[in-house]
Structure formats: structure tokens, C-alpha cells
Coordinates of C-alpha atoms in Angstrom, one line a residue:
M1214 CA 96.9 107.4 122.1
S1215 CA 93.8 108.5 120.3
I1216 CA 93.6 107.8 116.6
F1217 CA 91.2 110.7 115.9
R1218 CA 90.8 114.0 117.6
L1219 CA 88.2 116.3 116.0
A1220 CA 86.5 119.5 117.1
F1221 CA 82.8 119.1 117.8
G1222 CA 81.7 120.9 114.6
E1223 CA 83.9 118.9 112.4
A1224 CA 82.8 115.6 113.9
Q1225 CA 79.2 116.6 113.6
A1226 CA 79.7 117.5 110.0
N1227 CA 81.2 114.1 109.2
F1228 CA 78.1 112.4 110.9
S1229 CA 75.4 114.6 109.3
E1230 CA 76.8 116.1 106.1
R1231 CA 80.1 115.0 104.7
N1232 CA 80.1 111.2 105.1
R1233 CA 77.1 109.6 103.4
F1234 CA 78.2 106.2 104.8
A1235 CA 78.2 107.4 108.4
R1236 CA 75.1 105.6 109.5
W1237 CA 74.4 101.9 110.1
F1238 CA 70.7 102.5 110.0
S1239 CA 68.0 105.0 110.7
R1240 CA 64.7 104.5 112.4
S1241 CA 63.0 107.1 110.3
E1242 CA 64.1 106.1 106.8
A1243 CA 65.5 103.4 104.6
N1244 CA 68.5 104.9 102.8
R1245 CA 70.5 102.9 100.3
D1246 CA 73.7 104.4 101.7
H1247 CA 73.0 103.0 105.2
A1248 CA 75.1 99.9 106.2
T1249 CA 72.0 97.8 106.8
Q1250 CA 71.0 98.3 103.1
R1251 CA 74.4 97.9 101.6
L1252 CA 75.1 94.7 103.6
K1253 CA 72.0 93.1 102.1
E1254 CA 73.8 93.1 98.7
P1255 CA 75.7 89.9 97.7
I1256 CA 78.8 92.1 97.3
F1257 CA 79.6 94.7 99.9
R1258 CA 81.4 97.7 98.5
P1259 CA 82.7 99.8 101.4
G1260 CA 83.4 103.5 101.3
V1261 CA 87.0 104.4 100.7
N1262 CA 88.9 107.5 101.9
V1263 CA 91.5 108.6 99.3
S1264 CA 94.1 111.3 99.7
R1265 CA 96.0 110.6 96.4
T1266 CA 94.9 108.9 93.2
I1267 CA 97.1 106.8 90.9
A1268 CA 98.3 108.7 87.9
R1269 CA 99.2 107.1 84.6
D1270 CA 102.8 108.0 85.0
D1271 CA 103.1 106.5 88.5
S1272 CA 105.5 103.6 89.1
I1273 CA 104.1 101.0 91.6
F1274 CA 105.7 98.5 93.9
T1275 CA 103.6 96.0 95.9
I1276 CA 105.0 94.1 98.9
G1277 CA 103.4 91.9 101.5
S1278 CA 101.4 88.7 101.6
C1279 CA 99.6 87.0 98.7
F1280 CA 97.0 89.7 98.1
A1281 CA 99.8 92.0 97.0
R1282 CA 100.2 89.8 94.0
S1283 CA 96.5 90.4 93.1
V1284 CA 97.1 94.2 93.3
E1285 CA 100.1 94.1 91.1
R1286 CA 98.6 91.9 88.4
S1287 CA 95.4 94.0 88.2
L1288 CA 97.4 97.3 87.9
A1289 CA 99.7 95.8 85.3
M1290 CA 96.7 94.6 83.2
Q1291 CA 95.5 98.2 83.2
G1292 CA 98.8 99.3 81.7
Y1293 CA 100.5 100.7 84.8
N1294 CA 104.3 100.5 85.4
V1295 CA 104.4 97.8 88.2
L1296 CA 108.0 97.5 89.2
S1297 CA 107.3 94.4 91.5
L1298 CA 105.8 92.3 88.6
V1299 CA 108.9 90.4 87.6
D1300 CA 109.4 86.9 86.3
G1301 CA 110.5 84.7 89.2
K1302 CA 113.1 82.9 87.1
S1303 CA 114.9 86.2 86.3
V1304 CA 115.3 86.8 90.0
L1305 CA 115.7 83.3 91.4
G1306 CA 117.2 81.5 88.4
A1307 CA 114.7 78.7 89.0
D1308 CA 111.1 77.9 88.1
T1309 CA 108.5 78.3 90.9
E1310 CA 104.8 77.5 91.1
G1311 CA 103.2 80.9 90.7
S1312 CA 104.4 84.4 91.8
G1313 CA 104.2 83.7 95.5
W1314 CA 108.0 83.7 95.8
A1315 CA 107.8 87.5 96.4
N1316 CA 105.3 87.2 99.3
R1317 CA 106.5 88.5 102.7
Y1318 CA 103.9 87.6 105.3
N1319 CA 104.8 89.6 108.4
T1320 CA 105.7 93.2 109.1
S1321 CA 109.2 92.2 110.3
S1322 CA 109.9 90.4 107.0
I1323 CA 108.7 93.4 105.0
L1324 CA 110.9 95.7 107.0
R1325 CA 114.0 93.5 106.8
E1326 CA 113.8 93.2 103.0
L1327 CA 113.7 97.0 102.7
E1328 CA 116.6 97.4 105.1
W1329 CA 118.7 95.1 103.1
A1330 CA 117.6 96.7 99.8
S1331 CA 118.5 100.2 101.1
G1332 CA 121.9 99.1 102.4
E1333 CA 121.0 100.2 105.9
K1334 CA 121.6 96.6 107.1
T1335 CA 123.5 93.7 105.6
F1336 CA 122.0 90.3 105.0
P1337 CA 123.4 87.8 107.5
E1338 CA 125.1 84.8 105.8
E1339 CA 124.0 82.6 108.7
A1340 CA 120.4 83.0 107.5
I1341 CA 121.2 80.7 104.6
F1342 CA 120.2 77.5 106.4
Q1343 CA 121.4 74.0 105.6
T1344 CA 118.5 71.5 105.3
R1345 CA 120.5 68.4 104.2
L1346 CA 123.9 67.6 102.7
W1347 CA 124.9 70.3 100.3
R1348 CA 121.4 71.8 100.2
Y1349 CA 120.5 75.2 101.7
V1350 CA 117.6 77.6 101.9
D1351 CA 117.2 81.3 102.6
L1352 CA 115.1 81.5 105.7
H1353 CA 113.9 85.0 104.7
S1354 CA 112.9 83.9 101.3
H1355 CA 109.8 81.7 100.5
P1356 CA 109.0 78.0 100.7
L1357 CA 108.2 78.0 97.0
V1358 CA 111.9 78.5 96.3
P1359 CA 113.7 75.2 96.1
A1360 CA 116.8 74.3 98.2
E1361 CA 120.1 74.5 96.3
A1362 CA 123.8 74.7 96.9
F1363 CA 125.0 77.5 99.1
K1364 CA 126.5 79.5 96.2
V1365 CA 123.2 79.4 94.3
I1366 CA 121.2 80.6 97.4
A1367 CA 123.7 83.4 98.0
E1368 CA 123.3 84.6 94.4
R1369 CA 119.5 84.4 94.7
R1370 CA 119.7 86.6 97.8
S1371 CA 121.7 89.2 96.0
N1372 CA 119.0 89.2 93.2
L1373 CA 116.2 89.4 95.8
T1374 CA 117.9 92.4 97.4
A1375 CA 118.1 94.1 94.1
Y1376 CA 114.4 93.2 93.4
F1377 CA 113.1 94.8 96.6
A1378 CA 115.3 97.9 96.0
R1379 CA 112.8 98.7 93.3
A1380 CA 110.5 99.9 96.1
L1381 CA 112.9 102.7 96.7
S1382 CA 112.2 104.3 93.3
A1383 CA 108.5 103.7 93.1
S1384 CA 106.1 106.7 93.4
L1385 CA 103.5 104.4 95.0
V1386 CA 104.1 101.5 97.4
T1387 CA 101.3 99.2 98.3
I1388 CA 101.7 97.1 101.4
T1389 CA 99.5 94.1 102.3
L1390 CA 99.6 92.9 105.9
G1391 CA 99.1 89.2 106.2
L1392 CA 100.0 87.4 109.4
T1393 CA 100.9 88.0 113.0
E1394 CA 101.9 84.4 113.6
C1395 CA 105.6 84.0 112.8
W1396 CA 108.8 82.1 113.6
Y1397 CA 111.8 83.6 115.4
D1398 CA 115.4 82.5 114.7
R1399 CA 117.2 82.4 118.1
K1400 CA 120.6 82.3 116.5
L1401 CA 120.2 85.4 114.5
Q1402 CA 117.6 87.0 116.9
D1403 CA 115.3 87.8 114.0
I1404 CA 111.9 86.9 112.6
I1405 CA 111.9 84.7 109.5
N1406 CA 109.4 84.6 106.6
F1407 CA 108.2 81.0 106.7
V1408 CA 107.8 77.9 108.9
P1409 CA 111.2 76.2 109.5
N1410 CA 109.9 72.7 108.8
L1411 CA 109.1 73.9 105.2
A1412 CA 112.9 74.3 104.6
A1413 CA 113.1 71.4 102.2
V1414 CA 110.9 73.1 99.6
G1415 CA 110.1 71.3 96.4
K1416 CA 110.8 67.8 97.9
K1417 CA 108.1 65.3 98.6
K1418 CA 110.0 64.0 101.7
K1419 CA 110.8 66.8 104.1
P1420 CA 113.8 65.9 106.4
L1421 CA 113.7 66.8 110.1
L1422 CA 115.4 70.0 111.1
S1423 CA 119.0 69.5 112.2
D1424 CA 118.7 72.2 114.8
P1425 CA 115.0 72.5 115.9
E1426 CA 116.0 74.4 119.1
R1427 CA 117.2 77.3 116.9
F1428 CA 113.5 78.4 116.2
E1429 CA 110.7 79.7 118.4
F1430 CA 107.1 80.4 117.5
R1431 CA 105.8 83.9 118.2
V1432 CA 102.7 86.0 117.6
L1433 CA 103.6 89.7 116.9
D1434 CA 101.4 92.0 119.0
F1435 CA 100.0 95.5 118.2
Q1436 CA 103.1 97.3 119.5
E1437 CA 105.6 95.1 117.7
N1438 CA 103.7 95.5 114.4
M1439 CA 103.4 99.2 114.8
E1440 CA 107.1 99.6 115.5
N1441 CA 107.9 97.7 112.3
L1442 CA 105.4 99.8 110.3
E1443 CA 106.8 103.1 111.6
R1444 CA 110.3 101.9 110.7
I1445 CA 109.1 101.0 107.2
F1446 CA 107.6 104.4 106.8
A1447 CA 110.7 106.2 108.0
L1448 CA 113.0 104.1 105.7
L1449 CA 110.8 104.7 102.6
K1450 CA 110.8 108.4 103.3
R1451 CA 114.5 108.5 103.8
H1452 CA 115.2 106.9 100.5
N1453 CA 112.1 107.8 98.5
P1454 CA 110.6 110.9 100.1
A1455 CA 107.9 111.5 97.4
C1456 CA 106.4 108.0 97.6
H1457 CA 102.8 107.4 98.6
I1458 CA 101.7 104.3 100.5
I1459 CA 98.5 102.3 100.2
V1460 CA 98.0 99.7 103.0
T1461 CA 95.6 96.8 102.9
V1462 CA 94.9 93.8 105.2
S1463 CA 94.9 90.5 103.3
P1464 CA 91.4 88.8 103.3
V1465 CA 93.0 85.4 103.1
A1466 CA 92.6 83.5 106.4
L1467 CA 95.1 81.5 108.3
T1468 CA 95.2 77.9 106.9
A1469 CA 96.3 76.7 110.4
T1470 CA 97.5 78.0 113.7
F1471 CA 100.4 77.0 116.0
T1472 CA 98.6 78.5 119.0
E1473 CA 96.2 76.6 121.3
R1474 CA 93.3 78.5 119.9
D1475 CA 90.6 77.5 117.4
V1476 CA 92.0 78.5 114.0
V1477 CA 89.0 80.7 113.4
V1478 CA 89.6 82.5 116.7
A1479 CA 93.3 82.8 116.0
N1480 CA 92.6 84.2 112.6
A1481 CA 90.2 86.8 114.0
M1482 CA 92.8 87.9 116.5
S1483 CA 95.4 88.2 113.8
K1484 CA 93.3 90.2 111.4
A1485 CA 92.0 92.4 114.2
T1486 CA 95.5 93.3 115.2
L1487 CA 96.6 94.0 111.6
R1488 CA 93.5 96.0 110.8
T1489 CA 94.0 98.1 113.9
C1490 CA 97.7 98.6 113.0
A1491 CA 96.7 99.7 109.4
E1492 CA 94.2 102.2 110.7
T1493 CA 96.6 103.6 113.3
W1494 CA 99.4 103.8 110.8
Q1495 CA 97.3 105.6 108.2
S1496 CA 96.0 108.1 110.9
L1497 CA 99.6 108.9 112.0
H1498 CA 100.5 110.0 108.5
P1499 CA 97.5 111.6 106.9
G1500 CA 97.9 112.4 103.2
E1501 CA 100.9 110.1 103.0
I1502 CA 99.2 106.7 103.6
D1503 CA 95.8 105.5 102.5
Y1504 CA 93.9 102.4 103.6
F1505 CA 92.0 100.3 101.1
P1506 CA 89.3 98.1 102.8
S1507 CA 89.8 94.9 100.8
Y1508 CA 89.4 92.9 104.1
E1509 CA 86.0 94.4 104.8
M1510 CA 84.8 93.9 101.3
A1511 CA 85.7 90.2 101.4
T1512 CA 84.4 89.4 104.9
M1513 CA 81.1 91.3 104.6
S1514 CA 80.2 89.9 101.2
S1515 CA 78.5 86.5 100.5
R1516 CA 80.8 83.7 101.4
K1517 CA 79.6 81.7 98.4
L1518 CA 80.9 84.5 96.1
V1519 CA 84.1 85.2 98.0
L1520 CA 85.7 82.0 99.1
M1521 CA 87.0 79.0 97.2
E1522 CA 86.0 75.5 98.4
D1523 CA 88.9 75.5 100.9
G1524 CA 87.1 78.3 102.8
V1525 CA 90.4 80.3 102.9
H1526 CA 91.4 81.6 99.5
I1527 CA 89.6 84.2 97.5
R1528 CA 87.9 83.2 94.3
P1529 CA 89.6 84.9 91.2
N1530 CA 86.2 86.4 90.2
F1531 CA 85.9 88.1 93.6
V1532 CA 89.5 89.3 93.4
D1533 CA 88.4 91.1 90.2
E1534 CA 85.5 92.7 92.1
I1535 CA 87.9 93.9 94.8
M1536 CA 90.3 95.4 92.3
A1537 CA 87.4 97.0 90.3
H1538 CA 86.4 98.7 93.6
F1539 CA 90.1 99.7 94.1
A1540 CA 90.3 101.2 90.6
A1541 CA 87.0 103.1 91.0
H1542 CA 88.5 105.0 94.0
F1543 CA 92.3 105.1 93.4
I1544 CA 92.8 105.3 89.7
E1545 CA 92.8 108.9 88.4
G1546 CA 89.8 109.6 86.2
R1547 CA 87.8 106.6 87.4
R1548 CA 87.0 107.8 90.9
A1549 CA 83.6 106.8 92.2
D1550 CA 81.1 109.5 93.2
G1551 CA 81.9 110.8 96.7
A1552 CA 84.9 108.6 97.0
R1553 CA 87.6 111.2 97.6
R1554 CA 87.5 112.6 101.1
R1555 CA 89.8 114.8 103.1
P1556 CA 92.7 113.1 104.9
P1557 CA 91.8 112.0 108.5
A1558 CA 92.7 114.2 111.4
K1559 CA 96.2 113.7 112.7
A1560 CA 96.4 111.4 115.7
A1561 CA 96.8 112.9 119.1
M1562 CA 100.3 112.0 120.4

């Protein structure tokens, strides 16, 4: 399948006239728009293709990995109606460390939450997993959420389903793709949201799993991720036809890998897969999905400015830089010069 299929004249116009960021370099001139010049700057600010800006009356829901939280906080600070920005205690009935309780790290977990929220599928009670005597966790929730009695976890799940249902009324949904590494629940034949041995959340001593054979490590490939993304798109359009989607790839690296690869190599494969999925997904639905290159901005800027001391997480100041670049392109009335371009050509099927 070809992502782009353009007539000769249109492709030539992109190269020579319409796209000022089309060239990496030129032997005949040094142009500040060329990639070689822009990449010399401490902060790389990539070009962004935008088919729809964010209006003041838009309602916004963010879903996905941890970078989704950065998007929602930034937009809320600018006065937008961010439906996903909710106090965790009101949803979970418990205090958590930070807002990461809403993170959903793989495309399967994102899809599943939306299926339950829409009522198209029913949450399986067996996914409430017993970790020790009278203590349970929701395997589709988050390791920040502490283990509790079954009744408490079941009530939290009901609240989580209502929380994710907010996406079905949002005029803009932003989706951040985080991981391809995941864990499969053999009993339920489904991907879960976190590592099974983190099931005793909030406890210093983590007991061994009572049923370790129930779980299997997997890496979702391009086709599996694309199938999930296409199902997400179809579901959102069934329940919320007017919604627009902005997709990003999280710049936060893997902290560890369960594969035999070097973690740096494993991270590169994971991000390459998700980046390709994001581009393909956007190209399949021109004018309905936009891609924001937060990943490129982080990986092509100075590591000293981007990364915290752990070499994984993004410095808060650089998150502000990313979101300022986001605002300059996507927020109505603040669009950067030359930022808005026509939607990409429809993919050849």
C-alpha cells in the first residue's frame, strides 16, 4: 500500500514551491529553511501540516501514554475545555501520585477503553485480578492505582468507563502512541495495560503472581497496531462523527525492554513502528486526522535541553517548548507563518 500517490505536477510543486521545508540542503545556497540549518539550532522546530485548527469553543479529550497528559495540561492552562483533565480522586476514589492513572500505553488498551465506554463491548469481570488475600487490581487500569477489595475495584472500573466516554462527546480527540511492548492475558485473550508483576501497586513488597502462566509478553507489529487504530477511528466516527483527531508519538523512551535486544535498539524499533502507523493512519483519513511531530522535535533537539538526568523523561521546560510549537500551529489565531497546508493525498488502496 502506498501512503502517497501524487501526479507529477503536484509532487513537483511540493518540492519546489509549496513546501518551504522540502529540502535537507542545497549545494548552491544556505537557506534557513533547509534541514541542515534548522538542525543546527538547539531546539528543532519541525514543519507541521494542519487541516483543522482548534477553536475556542472546541471540547478536547486526550488519550494515550504519558505525553497525553502534557497536551491536556497545556491546553487547559490556555483556557480550553479539556474533558480528560479530571481529578483522579473523583474517578478512582483514591489518591494517586500524579495524573498518570489515565495513561493507556498501547493501541489495544486505547481501543478497549473506547469500546467499553461506547457500550460496544462489556468489561470482563475476570480482568479484576486478585493479587493477594482480599486485594484486587484492574489489569486494564494503571499501576499507580492501588489494590483494593473487589467491590472497590469494580466501582472504579465503572467510573473509568464513564470517564473515557467523554471522548465520545469531544470535538477534538488527541491520541498519543506510546509502546509496542505489551502483555497478553491468555485467560481473557486480550492485551492489558501494564506489566503483571506490578499488580501489587502502592506496596513496597510485591508478592509473586499466583498464576504467572496466565500472561505472555508480546510486541505489537505494524499490522496489529494499524488494525487497532482503524477500529478506533471507526468507533469514534460511529459515536462522534464530527470529531477531529490529532495523533502524536510519545518522545518518552522505553525505560526497559523484555526482549533480548539492547533497550536503545528496542526503543528505536518501537518508535519507528508507531511513527509509521501514525503517518499511515493520518494519510488514510486526510482532513480528519492530523499528525503533530512532537517525537521529531524531541529527538532532533539538543539532548541536554530535552532529557532529564534519567535520559528517558522530557524536561518540563522542553515540554513547554513542544506545546508552544503545538499552539503556534493548531490553535486558531496563533498559527505560524506557512503552517497550514492542504491535507495529504489519499493513500492508494
